């Protein structure tokens, strides 16, 4: 278990180094010996971590050179987008790409969910919204947002939409944390969640899809504004 935790921590540090351009695209990572010395980890931990980075698309193993940083924005997997946002990197291209992918999964997902929703699904969604209405703790509210959107994806019964949302879970959580800092935005989000719920209850997929698009557009604008202000400060 200790080695697993060390590996996860090391992968996190290496991921942050690559995304933060400590090692820019095209650069070769330090040798395994140098990495072991700098981070105080064993060679087995480094081997496992580099394999994880390679599978995600961050690096490519090149004979006689070592691990070379790839153009991860173009050649990486969906998980690199999740990593970048969850680590707090809010460059416009990353935010746009995140919402483009989220729009695909959520708007199509809610459309399909409207025709497939069962009474127990609608009831569970109602409970989540009722909790959202009275929750004042920011962390709990983030979890309720996450639960609402996860449940909609599950209701669609579409594997692709569920997997996309699951792959972006940490990034969505980071975005939701920004969102909950704005009082008026929280009220708007609650209203939009209620509207989506009602459309799902009425099995009106087109209306639910339009409302989900409106919610995500609102979220994108707010997050872009908030993160730009953070950079300026």
XYZ file of C-alpha atoms in Angstrom:
233
model
C 0.000 0.000 0.000
C 2.874 2.354 0.800
C 4.404 1.856 -2.659
C 1.017 2.511 -4.262
C 0.683 5.819 -2.375
C 4.245 6.815 -3.259
C 3.586 6.032 -6.898
C 0.386 8.108 -6.913
C 2.197 11.025 -5.295
C 5.056 10.767 -7.759
C 2.681 10.581 -10.746
C 0.946 13.697 -9.393
C 4.242 15.591 -9.122
C 5.392 14.529 -12.572
C 2.005 15.390 -14.078
C 2.111 18.842 -12.510
C 5.659 19.303 -13.798
C 4.672 18.423 -17.356
C 1.469 20.489 -17.414
C 3.252 23.384 -15.683
C 6.021 23.142 -18.314
C 8.844 22.339 -15.932
C 9.496 19.865 -18.743
C 8.088 21.428 -21.937
C 6.873 19.441 -24.944
C 9.800 17.773 -26.702
C 12.037 17.776 -23.639
C 13.427 14.596 -22.174
C 12.651 13.869 -18.535
C 15.617 13.493 -16.177
C 17.168 10.045 -15.975
C 15.608 7.536 -13.609
C 18.663 7.891 -11.364
C 18.261 11.687 -11.197
C 14.522 11.404 -10.581
C 15.123 8.918 -7.765
C 17.624 11.294 -6.184
C 15.441 14.414 -6.585
C 12.181 12.891 -5.350
C 13.492 10.243 -2.974
C 11.647 7.314 -4.555
C 12.722 3.875 -5.689
C 13.344 2.831 -9.275
C 10.276 0.563 -9.170
C 8.089 3.544 -8.257
C 9.581 5.537 -11.141
C 9.087 2.657 -13.593
C 5.416 2.348 -12.647
C 4.842 6.096 -12.720
C 6.461 6.549 -16.146
C 4.273 3.733 -17.474
C 1.191 5.578 -16.169
C 2.351 8.825 -17.797
C 2.987 6.972 -21.048
C -0.498 5.398 -21.005
C -2.083 8.812 -20.460
C -0.148 10.260 -23.379
C 2.186 12.589 -21.485
C 5.423 10.922 -22.525
C 6.858 8.635 -25.154
C 9.685 6.215 -24.446
C 12.396 6.772 -27.052
C 15.318 4.362 -27.386
C 18.601 5.868 -26.137
C 16.836 9.070 -25.071
C 14.414 8.080 -22.348
C 10.984 9.523 -21.619
C 10.237 12.423 -23.979
C 7.340 14.783 -23.261
C 4.681 14.511 -25.956
C 2.351 17.236 -27.181
C -0.101 16.029 -24.569
C -2.862 18.477 -25.511
C -3.109 16.844 -28.936
C -1.766 13.354 -28.307
C -2.934 12.595 -24.776
C -6.065 10.848 -23.535
C -9.136 12.507 -22.002
C -7.562 12.062 -18.573
C -4.936 14.740 -19.299
C -7.730 17.305 -19.635
C -9.115 16.157 -16.309
C -5.640 16.405 -14.753
C -4.974 19.915 -16.065
C -8.262 21.423 -14.866
C -8.199 19.647 -11.507
C -4.650 20.955 -10.926
C -5.910 24.493 -11.494
C -4.618 25.196 -14.990
C -7.349 27.322 -16.563
C -5.913 28.329 -19.919
C -8.706 29.259 -22.372
C -8.009 26.280 -24.654
C -8.265 23.873 -21.723
C -11.524 25.416 -20.464
C -13.035 25.404 -23.970
C -12.019 21.793 -24.538
C -13.372 20.730 -21.148
C -16.777 22.266 -21.816
C -16.903 20.969 -25.383
C -16.494 17.438 -24.095
C -18.852 18.004 -21.182
C -21.479 19.442 -23.532
C -21.285 16.341 -25.707
C -21.829 13.990 -22.783
C -24.337 16.011 -20.759
C -26.581 17.472 -23.468
C -26.900 14.198 -25.354
C -27.082 12.304 -22.073
C -29.978 14.330 -20.676
C -31.823 14.000 -23.994
C -31.628 10.213 -23.796
C -32.321 10.196 -20.071
C -35.682 11.887 -20.654
C -37.006 8.882 -22.537
C -35.425 6.292 -20.263
C -35.958 7.787 -16.808
C -37.773 5.546 -14.343
C -39.868 6.737 -11.418
C -37.167 5.790 -8.939
C -34.601 7.792 -10.953
C -36.819 10.875 -10.940
C -37.428 10.473 -7.208
C -33.705 10.239 -6.445
C -33.021 13.325 -8.536
C -35.767 15.169 -6.659
C -34.143 14.303 -3.317
C -30.810 15.649 -4.552
C -32.386 18.952 -5.621
C -34.250 19.287 -2.319
C -30.968 18.876 -0.452
C -29.349 21.400 -2.768
C -32.045 23.953 -1.885
C -31.144 23.997 1.821
C -27.428 23.154 1.788
C -25.127 25.956 2.921
C -21.827 24.123 3.203
C -19.787 24.703 0.025
C -18.120 21.276 0.008
C -21.433 19.479 0.449
C -22.974 21.608 -2.281
C -20.190 20.629 -4.689
C -20.912 16.977 -3.927
C -24.613 17.522 -4.628
C -23.822 19.166 -7.986
C -21.639 16.206 -8.819
C -24.329 13.749 -7.752
C -26.977 15.512 -9.873
C -24.897 15.379 -13.063
C -23.649 11.841 -12.409
C -27.215 10.659 -11.962
C -28.351 12.268 -15.212
C -25.510 10.478 -17.036
C -26.494 7.182 -15.403
C -30.149 7.711 -16.325
C -29.162 7.956 -20.006
C -28.049 4.325 -19.825
C -25.373 5.249 -22.365
C -21.916 3.893 -21.559
C -20.083 6.615 -23.518
C -21.735 9.494 -21.624
C -21.123 7.802 -18.267
C -17.463 7.172 -19.075
C -16.854 10.718 -20.322
C -18.326 12.221 -17.174
C -16.421 9.783 -14.956
C -13.187 10.713 -16.759
C -13.816 14.405 -16.019
C -15.021 13.956 -12.429
C -12.100 15.679 -10.682
C -12.136 18.544 -13.190
C -15.898 18.988 -12.748
C -15.371 19.103 -8.990
C -12.735 21.833 -9.398
C -15.077 23.843 -11.629
C -17.958 23.397 -9.177
C -15.770 24.690 -6.341
C -15.328 27.943 -8.255
C -19.035 28.094 -9.017
C -20.144 27.758 -5.380
C -18.171 30.867 -4.394
C -20.704 33.032 -6.249
C -24.028 33.447 -4.427
C -26.093 34.517 -7.431
C -24.576 31.716 -9.512
C -25.656 29.159 -6.918
C -29.229 30.433 -7.107
C -29.149 30.299 -10.901
C -27.737 26.777 -10.859
C -30.483 25.618 -8.478
C -33.166 27.088 -10.749
C -31.637 25.407 -13.814
C -31.384 22.072 -12.031
C -35.092 22.340 -11.143
C -35.955 23.113 -14.770
C -33.946 20.125 -16.014
C -35.578 17.915 -13.400
C -39.061 19.005 -14.501
C -38.272 18.338 -18.160
C -36.950 14.883 -17.281
C -40.089 14.240 -15.246
C -42.174 15.293 -18.267
C -40.000 13.136 -20.557
C -39.289 16.188 -22.703
C -35.832 15.396 -24.025
C -35.480 18.377 -26.344
C -36.332 20.866 -23.617
C -34.034 19.122 -21.126
C -31.203 19.232 -23.672
C -31.723 22.951 -24.283
C -31.778 23.635 -20.528
C -28.610 21.626 -19.952
C -26.890 23.572 -22.742
C -28.001 26.832 -21.129
C -26.618 25.683 -17.766
C -23.247 24.682 -19.200
C -22.965 27.917 -21.195
C -23.676 29.880 -18.024
C -21.092 27.833 -16.147
C -18.460 28.315 -18.859
C -18.880 32.107 -18.896
C -18.699 32.367 -15.100
C -15.679 30.092 -14.757
C -13.829 31.900 -17.555
C -14.506 35.245 -15.877
C -13.536 34.035 -12.408
C -10.320 32.326 -13.501
C -9.244 35.354 -15.573
C -9.679 37.535 -12.482
C -7.640 35.081 -10.423
C -4.783 35.328 -12.917
C -4.896 39.130 -12.930
C -4.625 39.223 -9.148
